[in-house]
Tab-separated table of C-alpha atoms in Angstrom:
chain	number	residue	atom	x	y	z
A	45	MET	CA	507.405	109.763	198.985
A	46	ASN	CA	506.475	113.075	200.684
A	47	LYS	CA	505.135	115.784	198.214
A	48	THR	CA	506.962	119.028	198.191
A	49	VAL	CA	505.239	122.402	198.254
A	50	LEU	CA	506.922	125.853	197.874
A	51	ILE	CA	505.458	128.609	199.683
A	52	THR	CA	506.339	132.272	198.790
A	53	GLY	CA	506.053	134.940	201.458
A	54	CYS	CA	506.614	132.056	203.981
A	55	CYS	CA	507.507	134.493	206.791
A	56	GLY	CA	504.407	136.622	206.560
A	57	PHE	CA	500.998	135.893	208.256
A	58	ILE	CA	499.242	133.595	206.184
A	59	GLY	CA	502.405	132.105	204.798
A	60	SER	CA	503.855	130.982	208.160
A	61	HIS	CA	500.548	129.324	208.958
A	62	LEU	CA	500.761	127.427	205.556
A	63	CYS	CA	504.029	126.231	206.417
A	64	ASP	CA	502.985	124.914	209.575
A	65	PHE	CA	500.015	123.188	207.984
A	66	PHE	CA	501.876	121.433	205.136
A	67	LEU	CA	504.568	120.230	207.602
A	68	SER	CA	502.085	118.746	210.098
A	69	ASN	CA	500.397	116.966	207.130
A	70	ASN	CA	503.811	115.315	206.227
A	71	PHE	CA	504.654	117.602	203.140
A	72	LYS	CA	508.220	118.851	202.537
A	73	VAL	CA	508.272	122.527	202.527
A	74	ILE	CA	510.445	125.038	200.747
A	75	GLY	CA	509.712	128.646	201.958
A	76	ILE	CA	510.872	131.802	200.314
A	77	ASP	CA	510.753	135.154	201.547
A	78	ASN	CA	512.810	138.360	201.501
A	79	LEU	CA	511.748	139.692	204.887
A	80	LEU	CA	510.478	142.877	203.545
A	81	THR	CA	507.362	142.511	205.895
A	82	GLY	CA	507.624	138.992	207.178
A	83	VAL	CA	509.744	137.867	210.200
A	84	THR	CA	511.518	134.756	210.704
A	85	GLN	CA	510.079	134.589	214.198
A	86	ASN	CA	506.840	133.125	212.384
A	87	ILE	CA	508.700	130.230	211.246
A	88	GLU	CA	511.026	129.394	214.182
A	89	LYS	CA	509.392	125.915	214.700
A	90	CYS	CA	509.690	125.480	210.933
A	91	LEU	CA	513.189	126.007	210.874
A	92	LYS	CA	514.106	122.941	213.254
A	93	ASN	CA	511.966	120.815	211.051
A	94	PRO	CA	514.312	118.768	208.830
A	95	ASN	CA	511.493	118.645	206.097
A	96	PHE	CA	511.552	122.414	205.920
A	97	LEU	CA	514.041	124.651	203.676
A	98	PHE	CA	514.237	128.403	204.068
A	99	ILE	CA	515.457	130.565	201.185
A	100	ASN	CA	515.902	134.216	201.463
A	101	HIS	CA	514.987	135.490	198.171
A	102	ASP	CA	512.988	138.350	196.401
A	103	VAL	CA	510.519	136.668	194.176
A	104	CYS	CA	511.002	139.642	191.769
A	105	TYR	CA	514.167	138.085	190.723
A	106	SER	CA	514.084	134.639	188.930
A	107	ILE	CA	514.933	131.674	190.971
A	108	LYS	CA	516.389	128.298	189.889
A	109	ILE	CA	515.447	125.426	192.567
A	110	LYS	CA	516.851	121.852	192.158
A	111	ASN	CA	514.267	120.261	194.099
A	112	ASP	CA	511.265	118.602	192.670
A	113	ILE	CA	508.285	120.435	193.465
A	114	ASP	CA	504.499	119.392	193.484
A	115	PHE	CA	502.777	122.392	194.450
A	116	ILE	CA	503.478	126.023	194.886
A	117	LEU	CA	501.543	128.770	196.840
A	118	HIS	CA	502.244	132.263	195.907
A	119	PHE	CA	501.551	134.642	199.010
A	120	ALA	CA	504.455	136.882	198.705
A	121	SER	CA	503.380	140.575	198.997
A	122	PRO	CA	502.794	143.370	201.427
A	123	ALA	CA	499.288	142.866	202.507
A	124	SER	CA	498.277	145.750	204.947
A	125	PRO	CA	497.806	149.395	203.848
A	126	THR	CA	500.565	150.492	206.210
A	127	ASP	CA	503.036	148.198	204.171
A	128	TYR	CA	501.738	148.682	200.585
A	129	ILE	CA	501.553	152.374	200.871
A	130	LYS	CA	505.137	152.340	202.349
A	131	TYR	CA	506.280	149.999	199.420
A	132	PRO	CA	504.055	151.044	196.526
A	133	ILE	CA	506.393	150.147	193.822
A	134	LYS	CA	507.593	146.819	195.221
A	135	THR	CA	504.078	145.780	195.921
A	136	LEU	CA	503.201	146.362	192.309
A	137	GLN	CA	506.612	144.601	191.219
A	138	ILE	CA	505.741	141.493	193.407
A	139	GLY	CA	502.212	141.224	191.656
A	140	SER	CA	503.526	141.451	188.368
A	141	ARG	CA	507.252	140.330	187.958
A	142	GLY	CA	507.129	138.180	191.037
A	143	THR	CA	504.117	136.368	189.954
A	144	GLU	CA	505.429	135.845	186.440
A	145	ASN	CA	508.589	134.185	187.745
A	146	ILE	CA	506.577	131.968	190.033
A	147	LEU	CA	504.384	130.919	187.250
A	148	ASN	CA	507.513	130.113	184.978
A	149	LEU	CA	508.904	128.131	187.871
A	150	ALA	CA	505.508	126.140	188.000
A	151	ILE	CA	505.951	125.437	184.294
A	152	ASN	CA	509.505	124.336	184.779
A	153	LYS	CA	508.649	122.070	187.590
A	154	LYS	CA	505.176	120.949	186.363
A	155	ALA	CA	503.749	121.992	189.574
A	156	THR	CA	500.146	122.940	190.534
A	157	ILE	CA	500.115	126.587	191.693
A	158	LEU	CA	497.641	128.459	193.873
A	159	VAL	CA	497.971	132.257	193.871
A	160	ALA	CA	496.766	134.734	196.769
A	161	SER	CA	494.426	137.359	195.634
A	162	THR	CA	492.226	139.332	197.909
A	163	SER	CA	488.859	141.021	198.348
A	164	GLU	CA	490.420	144.226	197.659
A	165	ILE	CA	490.000	143.418	193.981
A	166	TYR	CA	486.435	144.301	194.333
A	167	GLY	CA	487.531	147.896	195.592
A	168	ASP	CA	484.804	150.015	197.209
A	169	PRO	CA	482.042	147.718	196.059
A	170	LEU	CA	478.738	148.773	194.372
A	171	GLU	CA	477.466	145.106	194.534
A	172	HIS	CA	476.853	143.662	198.060
A	173	PRO	CA	477.721	140.864	198.967
A	174	GLN	CA	480.490	140.298	196.468
A	175	ASN	CA	480.686	137.265	194.353
A	176	GLU	CA	483.365	136.150	191.926
A	177	LYS	CA	481.420	137.277	188.884
A	178	TYR	CA	481.704	141.011	190.237
A	179	TYR	CA	484.263	142.877	188.473
A	180	GLY	CA	484.767	145.412	191.145
A	181	ASN	CA	485.042	149.278	191.739
A	182	VAL	CA	488.743	150.114	191.827
A	183	ASN	CA	490.636	153.417	191.582
A	184	PRO	CA	493.802	152.541	189.743
A	185	VAL	CA	495.593	155.805	190.509
A	186	GLY	CA	494.443	156.131	194.149
A	187	PRO	CA	497.017	155.152	197.164
A	188	ARG	CA	495.221	151.803	197.460
A	189	GLY	CA	495.443	151.202	193.770
A	190	VAL	CA	499.071	149.675	194.105
A	191	TYR	CA	497.739	146.770	196.085
A	192	ASP	CA	494.343	146.494	194.263
A	193	GLU	CA	495.831	146.592	190.784
A	194	ALA	CA	499.077	144.330	191.782
A	195	LYS	CA	496.465	141.556	192.729
A	196	ARG	CA	494.131	142.156	189.694
A	197	TYR	CA	497.178	141.754	187.426
A	198	LEU	CA	498.176	138.649	189.489
A	199	GLU	CA	494.746	137.225	188.511
A	200	ALA	CA	495.054	138.335	184.899
A	201	ILE	CA	498.524	137.015	184.219
A	202	THR	CA	497.762	133.593	186.237
A	203	MET	CA	494.775	133.014	183.894
A	204	ALA	CA	496.803	133.806	180.855
A	205	TYR	CA	499.403	131.256	181.626
A	206	HIS	CA	496.615	128.918	182.416
A	207	ARG	CA	495.088	129.272	178.965
A	208	LYS	CA	498.249	129.628	176.953
A	209	PHE	CA	500.425	127.115	178.650
A	210	LYS	CA	498.010	124.949	180.428
A	211	VAL	CA	499.420	125.733	183.741
A	212	ASP	CA	497.371	123.864	186.497
A	213	SER	CA	496.498	127.310	188.748
A	214	LYS	CA	494.084	128.329	191.206
A	215	ILE	CA	492.972	131.672	192.480
A	216	VAL	CA	491.954	132.310	196.144
A	217	ARG	CA	490.485	135.730	196.886
A	218	ILE	CA	490.912	136.055	200.833
A	219	PHE	CA	488.618	138.125	202.914
A	220	ASN	CA	490.020	139.928	206.200
A	221	THR	CA	491.824	137.084	207.696
A	222	TYR	CA	493.294	137.457	211.292
A	223	GLY	CA	494.918	135.367	214.072
A	224	SER	CA	498.382	134.530	215.408
A	225	ASN	CA	501.468	135.755	213.678
A	226	MET	CA	499.852	139.043	212.516
A	227	ARG	CA	502.299	141.721	213.624
A	228	ILE	CA	500.906	143.653	216.360
A	229	ASN	CA	501.922	146.954	214.589
A	230	ASP	CA	500.474	145.390	211.202
A	231	GLY	CA	498.099	148.525	210.857
A	232	ARG	CA	494.879	146.386	210.187
A	233	ALA	CA	491.845	146.761	212.315
A	234	ILE	CA	492.176	143.539	214.645
A	235	PRO	CA	495.754	143.958	215.791
A	236	ASN	CA	495.386	147.637	216.087
A	237	PHE	CA	492.384	147.355	218.409
A	238	ILE	CA	493.803	144.632	220.272
A	239	LYS	CA	497.021	146.457	220.893
A	240	GLN	CA	495.012	149.677	221.949
A	241	ALA	CA	492.532	147.969	224.295
A	242	ILE	CA	495.484	146.081	226.170
A	243	ASN	CA	497.462	149.339	226.436
A	244	ASN	CA	494.607	151.414	227.399
A	245	GLU	CA	495.096	153.713	224.329
A	246	ASN	CA	492.172	155.140	222.419
A	247	PHE	CA	490.634	153.132	219.719
A	248	THR	CA	491.444	154.918	216.345
A	249	VAL	CA	488.620	154.663	214.061
A	250	TYR	CA	488.448	155.922	210.329
A	251	GLY	CA	485.314	157.402	209.099
A	252	ASP	CA	482.238	156.970	211.279
A	253	GLY	CA	483.116	153.274	212.131
A	254	LYS	CA	479.843	152.190	210.250
A	255	GLN	CA	481.895	150.867	207.378
A	256	THR	CA	481.754	146.936	207.532
A	257	ARG	CA	484.273	143.998	207.224
A	258	SER	CA	483.895	140.045	207.329
A	259	PHE	CA	486.559	138.712	209.474
A	260	THR	CA	487.832	135.094	208.962
A	261	TYR	CA	489.961	133.346	211.477
A	262	ILE	CA	493.187	131.815	209.933
A	263	ASP	CA	492.376	128.378	210.445
A	264	ASP	CA	489.203	128.492	208.517
A	265	THR	CA	491.256	130.348	205.579
A	266	ILE	CA	493.870	127.559	205.545
A	267	SER	CA	491.388	125.135	205.329
A	268	GLY	CA	489.742	126.635	202.382
A	269	ILE	CA	493.069	127.313	200.643
A	270	TYR	CA	494.009	123.647	200.932
A	271	LYS	CA	490.662	122.481	199.502
A	272	LEU	CA	491.015	124.821	196.665
A	273	LEU	CA	494.509	123.559	195.821
A	274	MET	CA	493.331	120.112	195.765
A	275	SER	CA	490.437	120.948	193.617
A	276	ASN	CA	490.171	120.947	189.746
A	277	TYR	CA	488.894	124.460	189.493
A	278	SER	CA	490.887	127.263	187.914
A	279	GLY	CA	488.700	130.354	188.452
A	280	PRO	CA	488.912	132.705	191.485
A	281	VAL	CA	487.175	131.459	194.666
A	282	ASN	CA	486.150	133.551	197.562
A	283	ILE	CA	487.383	132.314	200.751
A	284	GLY	CA	485.993	134.404	203.722
A	285	ASN	CA	483.243	134.628	206.423
A	286	PRO	CA	479.889	135.868	205.403
A	287	SER	CA	479.304	137.089	209.015
A	288	GLU	CA	479.399	140.929	208.442
A	289	TYR	CA	480.389	143.319	211.266
A	290	SER	CA	480.811	147.089	211.421
A	291	ILE	CA	484.078	148.609	212.720
A	292	LEU	CA	482.266	149.802	215.858
A	293	GLU	CA	480.687	146.323	216.498
A	294	LEU	CA	484.109	144.859	216.338
A	295	ILE	CA	485.433	147.287	219.041
A	296	GLY	CA	482.570	146.455	221.053
A	297	ILE	CA	483.454	142.608	221.081
A	298	ILE	CA	486.933	143.260	221.797
A	299	ARG	CA	485.901	145.668	224.739
A	300	GLY	CA	483.917	142.619	225.904
A	301	LEU	CA	486.913	140.321	225.905
A	302	ILE	CA	489.541	142.800	227.391
A	303	PRO	CA	488.769	145.272	230.130
A	304	THR	CA	489.827	148.614	229.006
A	305	ASN	CA	489.579	152.297	229.580
A	306	SER	CA	490.082	152.994	225.924
A	307	LYS	CA	487.816	155.496	224.286
A	308	ILE	CA	487.072	155.849	220.608
A	309	ILE	CA	488.632	158.764	218.623
A	310	PHE	CA	487.351	159.359	214.958
A	311	LYS	CA	489.711	160.130	212.099
A	312	GLU	CA	489.312	160.896	208.586
A	313	LEU	CA	488.501	157.982	206.421
A	314	PRO	CA	491.336	157.149	203.838
A	315	GLU	CA	490.624	157.744	200.073
A	316	ASN	CA	488.783	154.616	198.532
A	317	ASP	CA	488.409	152.681	201.747
A	318	PRO	CA	485.675	150.171	201.075
A	319	LYS	CA	482.613	151.014	202.875
A	320	VAL	CA	481.311	147.461	202.917
A	321	ARG	CA	482.818	144.022	202.500
A	322	GLN	CA	481.179	140.796	202.630
A	323	PRO	CA	481.780	137.541	200.650
A	324	ASN	CA	479.353	135.570	198.861
A	325	ILE	CA	480.685	132.170	199.550
A	326	THR	CA	478.203	129.997	197.376
A	327	LEU	CA	480.875	128.855	195.248
A	328	ALA	CA	483.143	127.716	197.918
A	329	GLN	CA	480.312	125.836	199.537
A	330	SER	CA	479.264	123.967	196.299
A	331	LEU	CA	482.667	123.478	195.061
A	332	LEU	CA	484.810	122.673	197.985
A	333	ASN	CA	482.228	121.802	200.511
A	334	TRP	CA	483.870	124.682	202.566
A	335	ARG	CA	482.531	127.200	204.896
A	336	PRO	CA	484.002	128.934	208.052
A	337	LYS	CA	483.559	127.222	211.365
A	338	ILE	CA	485.017	129.822	213.869
A	339	GLU	CA	482.861	132.481	215.042
A	340	LEU	CA	484.311	135.908	215.392
A	341	ARG	CA	484.371	136.250	219.287
A	342	ASP	CA	486.102	132.731	219.487
A	343	GLY	CA	488.786	133.588	217.118
A	344	LEU	CA	489.414	136.873	218.779
A	345	LYS	CA	489.955	135.020	222.136
A	346	LYS	CA	492.549	132.981	220.562
A	347	THR	CA	494.295	136.021	218.978
A	348	ILE	CA	494.298	138.010	222.125
A	349	LEU	CA	495.931	134.925	223.917
A	350	HIS	CA	498.574	134.913	221.282
A	351	TYR	CA	499.358	138.417	221.598
A	352	ARG	CA	499.537	138.442	225.492
A	353	LYS	CA	501.845	135.459	225.325
A	354	LEU	CA	504.057	136.839	222.703
A	355	HIS	CA	504.421	140.630	223.887
A	356	LYS	CA	503.880	139.807	227.688
A	357	PHE	CA	501.278	142.371	227.899
A	358	LYS	CA	499.949	143.003	231.429
A	359	LEU	CA	496.786	144.904	232.213
């Protein structure tokens, strides 16, 4: 009998890829999304699959599901600064009320649950690279705090349910994932720069552009998530690419892939924007035998091709 997986945030970037992955591996999939930031366009193929059920629902409100559920992946949440600054209270509610509702569902269904955390729980780190034992440097009252603290609370309540109710839980800390199904107006660096390059608009760089990020192609992220879900480990695990690039280096690579007349304009760095970001993936390597396989340049080629097909861009 096919196993059933429930995915919250199924119409979002990572959630939609998870739906595709599990359906292609003969799981039955129940997708939940209230379309706050997700779009049904991301799950068009899934909707035609008889093993897929979509429920339009806000996880901040409890939900009863008759189906048996074997696994739950909790990915509901605004994820880009543009979104969580626009929806600050909702972001906090999803991380708190929403996570508790989904944990209670996991208890009710005796399901294994994996919750999506983020490298943002490390804040503007004072330790580099960041490993799972680092507690982070987060400003809880800054504008980014709504996302950082929502995810820190998500981790805390997940571990509380694990300890008190013996919930079989996993926590994935995701580092700067990119690829198809990211909205072109997402606001994050890669879709932003691709759109600007294709349209010959100026690249918008915040700060001096020397701040770093570690970009992970979506296929690698999905692989790491699945391996963690199937593991016996309950603590947080970094899933990210340790190859570190400055924002200016990223623009240089995109310029090499998209002929463009775009120039760089510099704007003020947002409050508490991390200066560095690089995962230590020693734990993922030893525990899951996982490491990313796709180089940034190759992943960007795939992402650019996706945007060209989807938006019919022409140079």
